Amino acid sequence: MITANLPRIPTFDDWRRAARNMLALAAKPDEVVWRTEGETDLFARAPTPNLQPATPIFVSRAFIEVASKAALHSDPHRFALLYRILWRLQQNRALMDDAADRDIVHINALAKSVRRDEHKMHAFVRFKEITSADGPRYVAWFEPQHHIVAETAEFFVRRFTGMNWSIVTPEASAHWDGEALSFSPGGARTDVPAEDARDDDWRAYYESMFNPARLKVAAMKREMPKHYWRNMPETECIPDLIKSASTRTENMVAATPSSPRKRAGAAHAKIVPKDLPIRLEPVAEHAKPPASLNDLRRALQACRACPLWRDATQAVPGEGVEEEPLLALVGEQPGDQEDLAGHPFVGPAGKVLDRALEAAGIDRGELFATNAVKHFKHEPRGKRRLHMRPNASEVEICRWWVAHELAFVKPRLIVALGATALQSLSTYKGTLTKAREQTLKTREGAALRATVHPSYLLRLPDEDAREAEFARFVADLKQAKQVAERVRSVA
Ligand code: URA
């Protein structure tokens, strides 16, 4: 047996280096023991580091994409699986395309579980405010299922650049001081305060976005698995909300419109940093362009150029791949859940979009996703917030933000999801149906395709029509991907 030694929390690159050595030694997969620091194996011996394989190693892009995620899984046998696939790839370059192969099924399942855990961490981390010598600091306790702290930390840096924060997990902790990201060993739940004032806001948000008429307990648990509940203050209300759902549904039907919740205003004030100069000017020409995408995100929170900020929790900036992604998807505006979470496409329309992207063979990790309008426009109905379409002037005012986002990101191709995004991005005057058939240009000259908005599919009452339209939506996305692969540069 040959031992491949890895650090205690190995990264994909650690594994790659070790795997290269194993191939150089021509070590067959069943001859290798993968050991992370701290484990012992009496029969193993260490190999010489940094060996040169006799022949070049073949790795496909598909393998790297999946393996780099699977390497973060908590399965102790993951590195052996990765190596077995790498070994087999040397004989069969098309192995990754064999969706029925047991190893490929397994690695895809590991990668999917890691992506899901990352997604949940993005959405479910709840910060508590503490006072430190350097002023307020935001700390959160989180229990990921896999080794994803380093991978997700970059996301939190982008999202909360202006805050000093720490995320403590049992395995490792990540810290941001406004300038540098650092890591330290894991901690305990008791390192983070159990309660703080904003927990009430989370509970109030959750209660207000909970729609008793749409309650599906199994689907809710799939979206918000119980594993994460204990660190999310809002989940305390779930049992009562479920119990009272049917009575509330009856009351809701009879409810008349009411004015916006006071709490939303209070929470909004917390999300907008106090030191931001408020941006009031409604047109772009005399507004100072932001120096970076992060500056833009920060400045966006202070936008008061139209009235939509008033009833929204926060502005929702675009996110995803920030440097020349294959595609940038532009939706209409954040919905109820996006407004609360601060991320685009995390609610029901986002779920449809995720399914369609998967069916089109597009990884959400290749995309930047944003919206034409950055604040959630809605009308109160009882305790619910009903989506309202932004009007032409709101779209026009917000165009400044989306145009600057796309100028920073430089996608190969932009996809307008629905008529509002098309109106914002281009001067095209035809129908959306006609627009779907061609590659257009944005006002700035970038390649643009258009398709329907995923929420259109949610609104179709008839199952057959929904299926047919979903298939067309998937076909549009595939076509966009193909065009993007042909387009060398935008603008
Ligand atoms: N609809 C959109 O257009 N964007 C989102 O982010 C969510 C729903």
Coordinates of C-alpha atoms and ligand atoms in Angstrom, one line a residue:
M1 CA 0.0 0.0 0.0
I2 CA 1.1 3.6 -0.6
T3 CA 0.0 6.5 1.6
A4 CA -1.1 9.8 0.1
N5 CA -0.9 12.3 2.9
L6 CA -3.2 15.3 3.0
P7 CA -3.6 18.2 5.5
R8 CA -6.3 18.0 8.1
I9 CA -8.8 19.9 5.9
P10 CA -7.6 19.3 2.4
T11 CA -8.4 21.5 -0.5
F12 CA -8.9 20.3 -4.0
D13 CA -5.4 21.5 -4.9
D14 CA -3.9 19.5 -2.0
W15 CA -5.6 16.4 -3.4
R16 CA -4.5 17.2 -7.0
R17 CA -0.9 17.4 -5.9
A18 CA -1.1 14.1 -4.1
A19 CA -2.9 12.5 -7.0
R20 CA -0.2 13.6 -9.4
N21 CA 2.4 11.9 -7.2
M22 CA 0.3 8.7 -7.1
L23 CA 0.0 8.7 -10.9
A24 CA 3.8 9.3 -11.1
L25 CA 4.3 6.2 -9.0
A26 CA 1.8 4.3 -11.2
A27 CA -0.1 3.5 -8.0
K28 CA -3.3 1.7 -8.8
P29 CA -6.4 3.1 -7.0
D30 CA -6.7 0.1 -4.8
E31 CA -3.1 0.4 -3.7
V32 CA -3.5 3.9 -2.3
V33 CA -4.5 4.8 1.2
W34 CA -5.7 8.4 1.4
R35 CA -4.8 9.8 4.8
T36 CA -5.6 13.2 6.3
E37 CA -3.4 14.6 9.1
G38 CA -4.4 13.0 12.4
E39 CA -5.3 9.6 11.0
T40 CA -2.9 6.7 11.3
D41 CA -2.5 3.6 9.3
L42 CA 0.0 1.0 10.5
F43 CA 0.5 -0.6 7.1
A44 CA 1.0 2.6 5.1
R45 CA 4.2 4.2 4.0
A46 CA 4.7 7.8 2.7
P47 CA 5.5 8.5 -1.0
T48 CA 8.2 11.0 -2.2
P49 CA 6.5 14.4 -2.8
N50 CA 6.2 16.3 -6.2
L51 CA 7.0 13.5 -8.5
Q52 CA 6.7 13.9 -12.3
P53 CA 4.4 11.5 -14.1
A54 CA 6.1 9.8 -17.0
T55 CA 3.2 10.8 -19.4
P56 CA 1.0 13.9 -19.3
I57 CA -2.1 13.5 -17.1
F58 CA -5.4 13.9 -18.8
V59 CA -8.1 15.8 -16.9
S60 CA -11.2 17.1 -18.5
R61 CA -13.0 20.4 -17.5
A62 CA -16.0 18.3 -16.5
F63 CA -13.9 16.3 -14.1
I64 CA -12.4 19.4 -12.5
E65 CA -15.7 21.1 -12.1
V66 CA -17.3 18.1 -10.3
A67 CA -14.2 16.9 -8.5
S68 CA -13.4 20.3 -7.0
K69 CA -16.8 20.3 -5.3
A70 CA -16.8 16.6 -4.4
A71 CA -13.4 17.1 -2.7
L72 CA -15.2 19.2 -0.1
H73 CA -17.7 16.5 0.9
S74 CA -17.5 15.0 4.3
D75 CA -17.4 11.4 2.9
P76 CA -14.0 10.0 4.1
H77 CA -13.8 7.9 0.9
R78 CA -14.1 10.9 -1.4
F79 CA -10.4 11.1 -2.3
A80 CA -10.2 7.5 -3.2
L81 CA -13.2 7.9 -5.5
L82 CA -11.6 11.0 -7.1
Y83 CA -8.4 9.1 -7.7
R84 CA -10.2 6.1 -9.1
I85 CA -12.0 8.3 -11.6
L86 CA -8.8 10.1 -12.5
W87 CA -7.1 6.8 -13.1
R88 CA -9.9 5.6 -15.3
L89 CA -10.0 8.9 -17.2
Q90 CA -6.5 8.1 -18.4
Q91 CA -7.9 5.1 -20.3
N92 CA -11.4 6.5 -21.1
R93 CA -11.5 10.2 -21.8
A94 CA -15.2 10.2 -22.2
L95 CA -15.8 8.7 -18.8
M96 CA -17.4 11.8 -17.3
D97 CA -20.1 11.6 -20.0
D98 CA -21.2 8.2 -18.8
A99 CA -24.1 9.2 -16.6
A100 CA -24.8 5.6 -15.7
D101 CA -21.3 4.7 -14.5
R102 CA -21.4 4.0 -10.7
D103 CA -18.4 6.2 -10.0
I104 CA -19.8 9.1 -12.0
V105 CA -23.2 8.8 -10.3
H106 CA -21.4 8.8 -7.0
I107 CA -19.1 11.8 -7.7
N108 CA -22.0 13.8 -9.1
A109 CA -24.1 13.1 -6.0
L110 CA -21.2 14.3 -3.7
A111 CA -20.8 17.5 -5.8
K112 CA -24.5 18.2 -5.7
S113 CA -24.6 17.7 -1.9
V114 CA -21.7 20.1 -1.5
R115 CA -23.3 22.8 -3.8
R116 CA -26.5 22.5 -1.8
D117 CA -24.7 22.9 1.5
E118 CA -22.9 26.0 0.1
H119 CA -26.2 27.4 -1.1
K120 CA -27.8 26.8 2.3
M121 CA -24.8 28.4 4.1
H122 CA -25.2 31.5 1.8
A123 CA -28.8 31.7 2.8
F124 CA -28.9 30.5 6.4
V125 CA -26.0 32.2 8.2
R126 CA -27.5 34.5 10.8
F127 CA -25.2 37.1 12.3
K128 CA -25.4 38.5 15.8
E129 CA -23.9 41.9 16.7
I130 CA -21.3 42.1 19.4
T131 CA -19.2 45.0 20.5
S132 CA -15.4 44.6 20.1
A133 CA -12.5 47.0 20.6
D134 CA -12.8 48.0 16.9
G135 CA -16.5 48.7 17.1
P136 CA -19.4 46.5 16.1
R137 CA -18.6 43.0 14.9
Y138 CA -21.0 40.5 13.5
V139 CA -20.6 36.9 14.4
A140 CA -22.4 33.8 13.3
W141 CA -22.4 30.2 14.3
F142 CA -23.0 27.7 11.5
E143 CA -22.9 24.0 11.2
P144 CA -22.2 23.0 7.5
Q145 CA -22.4 19.4 6.5
H146 CA -19.2 19.5 4.4
H147 CA -15.8 21.2 4.4
I148 CA -17.1 24.4 2.8
V149 CA -16.0 27.2 5.1
A150 CA -13.0 28.4 2.9
E151 CA -15.1 28.1 -0.3
T152 CA -18.0 30.1 1.0
A153 CA -16.0 32.7 2.9
E154 CA -15.4 34.6 -0.4
F155 CA -19.1 34.8 -0.9
F156 CA -19.6 36.5 2.5
V157 CA -16.7 38.9 1.8
R158 CA -18.4 40.0 -1.4
R159 CA -21.8 40.2 0.3
F160 CA -20.8 41.9 3.5
T161 CA -17.7 43.8 2.5
G162 CA -18.5 46.7 4.7
M163 CA -18.9 44.7 7.9
N164 CA -16.4 43.1 10.2
W165 CA -17.6 39.6 10.7
S166 CA -16.7 36.1 11.8
I167 CA -18.3 32.8 11.0
V168 CA -17.6 30.2 13.5
T169 CA -18.1 26.5 12.6
P170 CA -17.1 23.3 14.5
E171 CA -14.3 22.7 12.0
A172 CA -12.9 26.1 11.1
S173 CA -13.7 29.8 11.5
A174 CA -13.5 32.6 8.9
H175 CA -12.9 36.2 9.8
W176 CA -13.2 39.4 7.7
D177 CA -11.9 42.8 9.1
G178 CA -12.9 44.9 6.1
E179 CA -9.6 44.3 4.3
A180 CA -8.4 40.7 4.8
L181 CA -9.9 37.3 5.1
S182 CA -8.3 35.0 7.7
F183 CA -9.1 31.5 9.1
S184 CA -8.7 30.0 12.5
P185 CA -9.6 26.7 14.1
G186 CA -13.2 25.9 14.7
G187 CA -15.1 26.9 17.8
A188 CA -18.2 26.2 19.8
R189 CA -21.8 27.3 19.5
T190 CA -21.3 29.1 22.8
D191 CA -18.7 31.4 21.2
V192 CA -21.5 33.3 19.6
P193 CA -24.3 35.0 21.5
A194 CA -27.5 33.0 21.6
E195 CA -29.8 35.9 20.9
D196 CA -29.6 39.4 19.6
A197 CA -32.1 42.2 18.6
R198 CA -32.2 41.3 15.0
D199 CA -33.5 37.8 15.8
D200 CA -36.9 39.4 16.2
D201 CA -36.6 40.9 12.8
W202 CA -35.8 37.5 11.3
R203 CA -38.9 36.1 13.0
A204 CA -41.0 39.0 11.8
Y205 CA -39.7 38.5 8.3
Y206 CA -40.4 34.8 8.3
E207 CA -43.9 35.3 9.7
S208 CA -44.7 37.9 7.1
M209 CA -43.4 35.9 4.1
F210 CA -45.0 32.7 5.3
N211 CA -48.0 32.1 3.0
P212 CA -50.3 29.7 4.8
A213 CA -52.3 29.2 1.6
R214 CA -49.2 27.7 -0.1
L215 CA -48.0 25.6 2.9
K216 CA -46.4 22.4 1.8
V217 CA -44.5 21.0 4.7
A218 CA -42.4 18.5 2.8
A219 CA -41.3 21.0 0.3
M220 CA -40.5 23.5 3.0
K221 CA -38.3 21.0 4.8
R222 CA -36.5 20.2 1.6
E223 CA -35.8 23.9 1.1
M224 CA -34.9 24.6 4.7
P225 CA -33.7 21.2 6.0
K226 CA -34.2 20.7 9.8
H227 CA -30.4 20.3 10.2
Y228 CA -30.0 24.0 9.8
W229 CA -33.0 25.1 12.0
R230 CA -31.3 25.3 15.3
N231 CA -29.2 28.2 14.3
M232 CA -31.9 30.2 12.6
P233 CA -34.1 32.3 14.9
E234 CA -37.0 32.4 12.5
T235 CA -37.5 28.6 12.6
E236 CA -38.9 28.9 16.2
C237 CA -42.1 30.1 14.7
I238 CA -42.5 27.3 12.2
P239 CA -44.5 24.8 14.4
D240 CA -47.1 27.5 15.3
L241 CA -47.3 28.8 11.8
I242 CA -48.0 25.3 10.5
K243 CA -50.6 24.8 13.2
S244 CA -52.5 28.0 12.5
A245 CA -52.2 27.8 8.7
S246 CA -55.7 26.8 7.8
T247 CA -57.4 29.4 10.0
R248 CA -55.0 32.0 8.6
T249 CA -55.8 31.0 5.1
E250 CA -59.5 31.6 5.8
N251 CA -58.8 35.0 7.3
M252 CA -56.5 36.0 4.5
V253 CA -59.2 35.4 1.9
A254 CA -61.3 38.0 3.7
A255 CA -58.4 40.4 4.4
T256 CA -58.3 43.9 2.9
P257 CA -55.1 45.7 1.9
S258 CA -53.2 47.2 4.8
S259 CA -50.2 49.5 5.0
P260 CA -46.6 48.3 4.9
R261 CA -45.2 46.7 8.0
K262 CA -43.3 49.0 10.4
R263 CA -40.8 46.3 11.1
A264 CA -39.6 46.2 7.5
G265 CA -38.6 49.9 7.7
A266 CA -36.7 49.2 11.0
A267 CA -34.9 46.3 9.5
H268 CA -34.1 48.2 6.4
A269 CA -32.4 50.9 8.5
K270 CA -30.1 48.3 9.9
I271 CA -29.2 46.8 6.6
V272 CA -28.2 50.2 5.0
P273 CA -24.9 51.2 6.6
K274 CA -25.2 54.6 8.3
D275 CA -22.1 56.1 6.6
L276 CA -23.4 55.7 3.0
P277 CA -24.2 58.9 1.2
I278 CA -27.7 58.4 -0.1
R279 CA -28.0 58.4 -3.9
L280 CA -31.0 60.6 -4.8
E281 CA -30.3 61.6 -8.4
P282 CA -32.7 59.9 -10.7
V283 CA -30.5 59.8 -13.8
A284 CA -27.1 58.4 -14.6
E285 CA -25.2 61.1 -16.4
H286 CA -24.1 63.1 -13.3
A287 CA -23.8 60.1 -10.9
K288 CA -20.3 59.1 -10.1
P289 CA -19.7 55.6 -11.4
P290 CA -18.5 53.1 -8.8
A291 CA -14.9 52.0 -8.9
S292 CA -15.6 48.3 -8.5
L293 CA -18.5 45.8 -8.3
N294 CA -18.2 45.8 -4.5
D295 CA -18.4 49.6 -4.4
L296 CA -21.4 49.4 -6.6
R297 CA -23.1 46.8 -4.2
R298 CA -22.5 49.1 -1.2
A299 CA -23.6 52.2 -3.0
L300 CA -26.8 50.5 -4.2
Q301 CA -28.0 50.0 -0.7
A302 CA -28.2 53.8 -0.4
C303 CA -30.1 54.4 -3.6
R304 CA -33.2 56.6 -3.2
A305 CA -33.6 57.5 -6.9
C306 CA -37.1 56.1 -7.0
P307 CA -39.6 55.3 -4.2
L308 CA -39.2 51.5 -4.3
W309 CA -36.6 51.4 -1.6
R310 CA -39.1 52.6 1.0
D311 CA -41.0 49.3 1.3
A312 CA -38.2 47.0 0.4
T313 CA -36.0 45.3 3.0
Q314 CA -32.8 46.0 1.0
A315 CA -31.6 46.4 -2.6
V316 CA -30.6 43.0 -4.1
P317 CA -27.5 43.2 -6.2
G318 CA -26.4 40.7 -8.8
E319 CA -24.1 37.8 -7.9
G320 CA -22.3 34.8 -9.3
V321 CA -19.2 34.6 -11.5
E322 CA -17.9 38.2 -11.6
E323 CA -15.3 37.9 -14.3
E324 CA -16.4 37.2 -17.8
P325 CA -19.0 34.5 -17.1
L326 CA -20.4 32.6 -20.0
L327 CA -23.8 34.1 -19.3
A328 CA -25.4 36.9 -17.3
L329 CA -29.1 36.3 -16.6
V330 CA -31.2 39.4 -16.0
G331 CA -34.6 39.0 -14.3
E332 CA -37.2 41.6 -13.6
Q333 CA -36.8 42.5 -9.9
P334 CA -36.3 40.6 -6.6
G335 CA -39.3 38.8 -5.3
D336 CA -40.5 38.4 -1.7
Q337 CA -37.8 35.9 -0.7
E338 CA -35.0 37.6 -2.6
D339 CA -35.9 40.9 -0.8
L340 CA -35.5 39.1 2.6
A341 CA -32.5 37.1 1.7
G342 CA -30.6 39.8 -0.3
H343 CA -29.8 37.4 -3.1
P344 CA -31.3 37.1 -6.6
F345 CA -33.4 34.1 -7.7
V346 CA -33.6 32.2 -4.4
G347 CA -37.4 32.0 -4.3
P348 CA -39.9 30.0 -6.3
A349 CA -38.9 31.6 -9.7
G350 CA -35.3 30.8 -8.8
K351 CA -36.2 27.2 -8.2
V352 CA -37.8 27.0 -11.7
L353 CA -34.7 28.7 -13.1
D354 CA -32.4 26.2 -11.4
R355 CA -34.3 23.2 -12.8
A356 CA -34.3 24.7 -16.3
L357 CA -30.5 25.5 -16.1
E358 CA -29.9 21.9 -15.0
A359 CA -32.0 20.6 -17.9
A360 CA -30.1 22.9 -20.3
G361 CA -26.7 21.6 -19.0
I362 CA -25.8 25.0 -17.5
D363 CA -24.1 25.1 -14.2
R364 CA -25.2 28.0 -12.0
G365 CA -21.5 28.3 -11.2
E366 CA -20.9 29.6 -14.8
L367 CA -23.3 32.5 -14.4
F368 CA -23.9 35.9 -13.1
A369 CA -27.5 36.6 -12.1
T370 CA -29.1 40.0 -11.5
N371 CA -32.2 42.0 -12.0
A372 CA -33.3 45.0 -14.1
V373 CA -34.8 46.6 -10.9
K374 CA -33.0 46.2 -7.6
H375 CA -35.8 46.7 -5.0
F376 CA -38.9 44.6 -4.5
K377 CA -42.0 46.4 -5.7
H378 CA -45.0 45.0 -4.0
E379 CA -48.4 45.7 -2.6
P380 CA -49.5 44.6 0.9
R381 CA -52.4 42.2 1.1
G382 CA -53.1 41.2 4.7
K383 CA -49.6 40.1 5.9
R384 CA -48.5 39.1 2.4
R385 CA -46.6 41.1 -0.1
L386 CA -47.9 40.7 -3.6
H387 CA -45.5 41.3 -6.5
M388 CA -46.2 44.4 -8.6
R389 CA -44.6 45.0 -12.0
P390 CA -42.1 48.0 -12.0
N391 CA -43.2 50.8 -14.2
A392 CA -41.2 52.3 -17.1
S393 CA -39.7 55.0 -15.1
E394 CA -38.5 52.7 -12.3
V395 CA -37.0 50.4 -14.9
E396 CA -35.3 53.4 -16.6
I397 CA -33.9 54.8 -13.3
C398 CA -32.5 51.4 -12.3
R399 CA -30.9 50.8 -15.7
W400 CA -27.9 52.7 -14.4
W401 CA -27.1 50.0 -11.8
V402 CA -27.6 47.0 -14.0
A403 CA -25.6 48.6 -16.9
H404 CA -22.7 49.2 -14.5
E405 CA -22.9 45.7 -13.0
L406 CA -22.7 44.2 -16.5
A407 CA -19.9 46.5 -17.5
F408 CA -17.8 45.2 -14.6
V409 CA -18.7 41.6 -15.1
K410 CA -18.4 41.4 -18.9
P411 CA -20.4 38.3 -19.6
R412 CA -20.0 36.7 -23.0
L413 CA -23.7 36.9 -23.5
I414 CA -26.6 38.4 -21.6
V415 CA -30.0 36.7 -21.3
A416 CA -33.0 38.9 -20.6
L417 CA -35.6 36.9 -18.6
G418 CA -38.9 38.5 -19.6
A419 CA -40.1 41.7 -21.1
T420 CA -39.0 44.0 -18.3
A421 CA -35.4 42.9 -18.5
L422 CA -35.5 43.2 -22.3
Q423 CA -36.9 46.7 -22.0
S424 CA -34.2 47.7 -19.6
L425 CA -31.3 46.2 -21.6
S426 CA -32.1 47.1 -25.2
T427 CA -34.0 49.4 -27.4
Y428 CA -35.8 46.5 -29.1
K429 CA -39.4 47.4 -29.8
G430 CA -40.8 44.0 -31.0
T431 CA -42.6 41.4 -29.0
L432 CA -40.8 39.0 -26.6
T433 CA -41.9 36.1 -28.9
K434 CA -40.0 37.6 -31.8
A435 CA -37.1 38.6 -29.6
R436 CA -36.6 34.9 -28.6
E437 CA -35.8 34.0 -32.1
Q438 CA -32.7 36.2 -32.6
T439 CA -29.5 37.4 -31.0
L440 CA -29.9 41.1 -30.2
K441 CA -27.6 43.8 -28.9
T442 CA -27.8 45.6 -25.6
R443 CA -27.8 49.4 -25.6
E444 CA -24.0 49.1 -24.9
G445 CA -23.5 46.7 -27.8
A446 CA -23.2 43.4 -25.9
A447 CA -24.7 40.2 -27.3
L448 CA -28.2 39.6 -25.9
R449 CA -30.8 36.9 -26.1
A450 CA -34.2 37.0 -24.6
T451 CA -36.6 34.4 -23.2
V452 CA -39.5 34.3 -20.8
H453 CA -39.3 34.9 -17.1
P454 CA -39.4 31.7 -15.0
S455 CA -42.3 33.0 -13.0
Y456 CA -44.4 33.0 -16.2
L457 CA -44.1 29.2 -16.0
L458 CA -45.3 29.2 -12.5
R459 CA -48.4 31.2 -13.5
L460 CA -49.5 28.8 -16.2
P461 CA -52.6 27.0 -14.9
D462 CA -52.5 24.0 -17.1
E463 CA -50.0 21.2 -16.5
D464 CA -49.4 20.4 -20.2
A465 CA -48.8 24.0 -21.1
R466 CA -46.4 24.3 -18.2
E467 CA -44.4 21.3 -19.5
A468 CA -44.3 22.6 -23.1
E469 CA -43.3 26.1 -22.0
F470 CA -40.7 24.7 -19.7
A471 CA -39.2 22.7 -22.6
R472 CA -39.1 25.9 -24.7
F473 CA -37.5 27.8 -21.9
V474 CA -34.8 25.1 -21.6
A475 CA -34.3 25.2 -25.3
D476 CA -33.8 29.0 -25.2
L477 CA -31.2 28.6 -22.4
K478 CA -29.4 25.9 -24.4
Q479 CA -29.4 28.1 -27.5
A480 CA -28.0 31.1 -25.4
K481 CA -25.2 28.9 -24.1
Q482 CA -24.3 27.8 -27.6
V483 CA -24.3 31.4 -28.8
A484 CA -22.2 32.5 -25.8
E485 CA -19.7 29.8 -26.6
R486 CA -19.3 31.4 -30.0
V487 CA -19.2 35.0 -28.9
R488 CA -15.6 36.0 -28.1
S489 CA -16.1 39.3 -26.4
V490 CA -18.9 41.6 -25.6
A491 CA -18.9 45.4 -26.3
Ligands
URA1 N1 -37.8 37.3 -10.1 C1 -36.8 38.0 -10.6 O1 -36.9 38.6 -11.7 N2 -35.7 38.1 -10.0 C2 -35.4 37.5 -8.9 O2 -34.3 37.6 -8.3 C3 -36.5 36.7 -8.3 C4 -37.6 36.6 -8.9

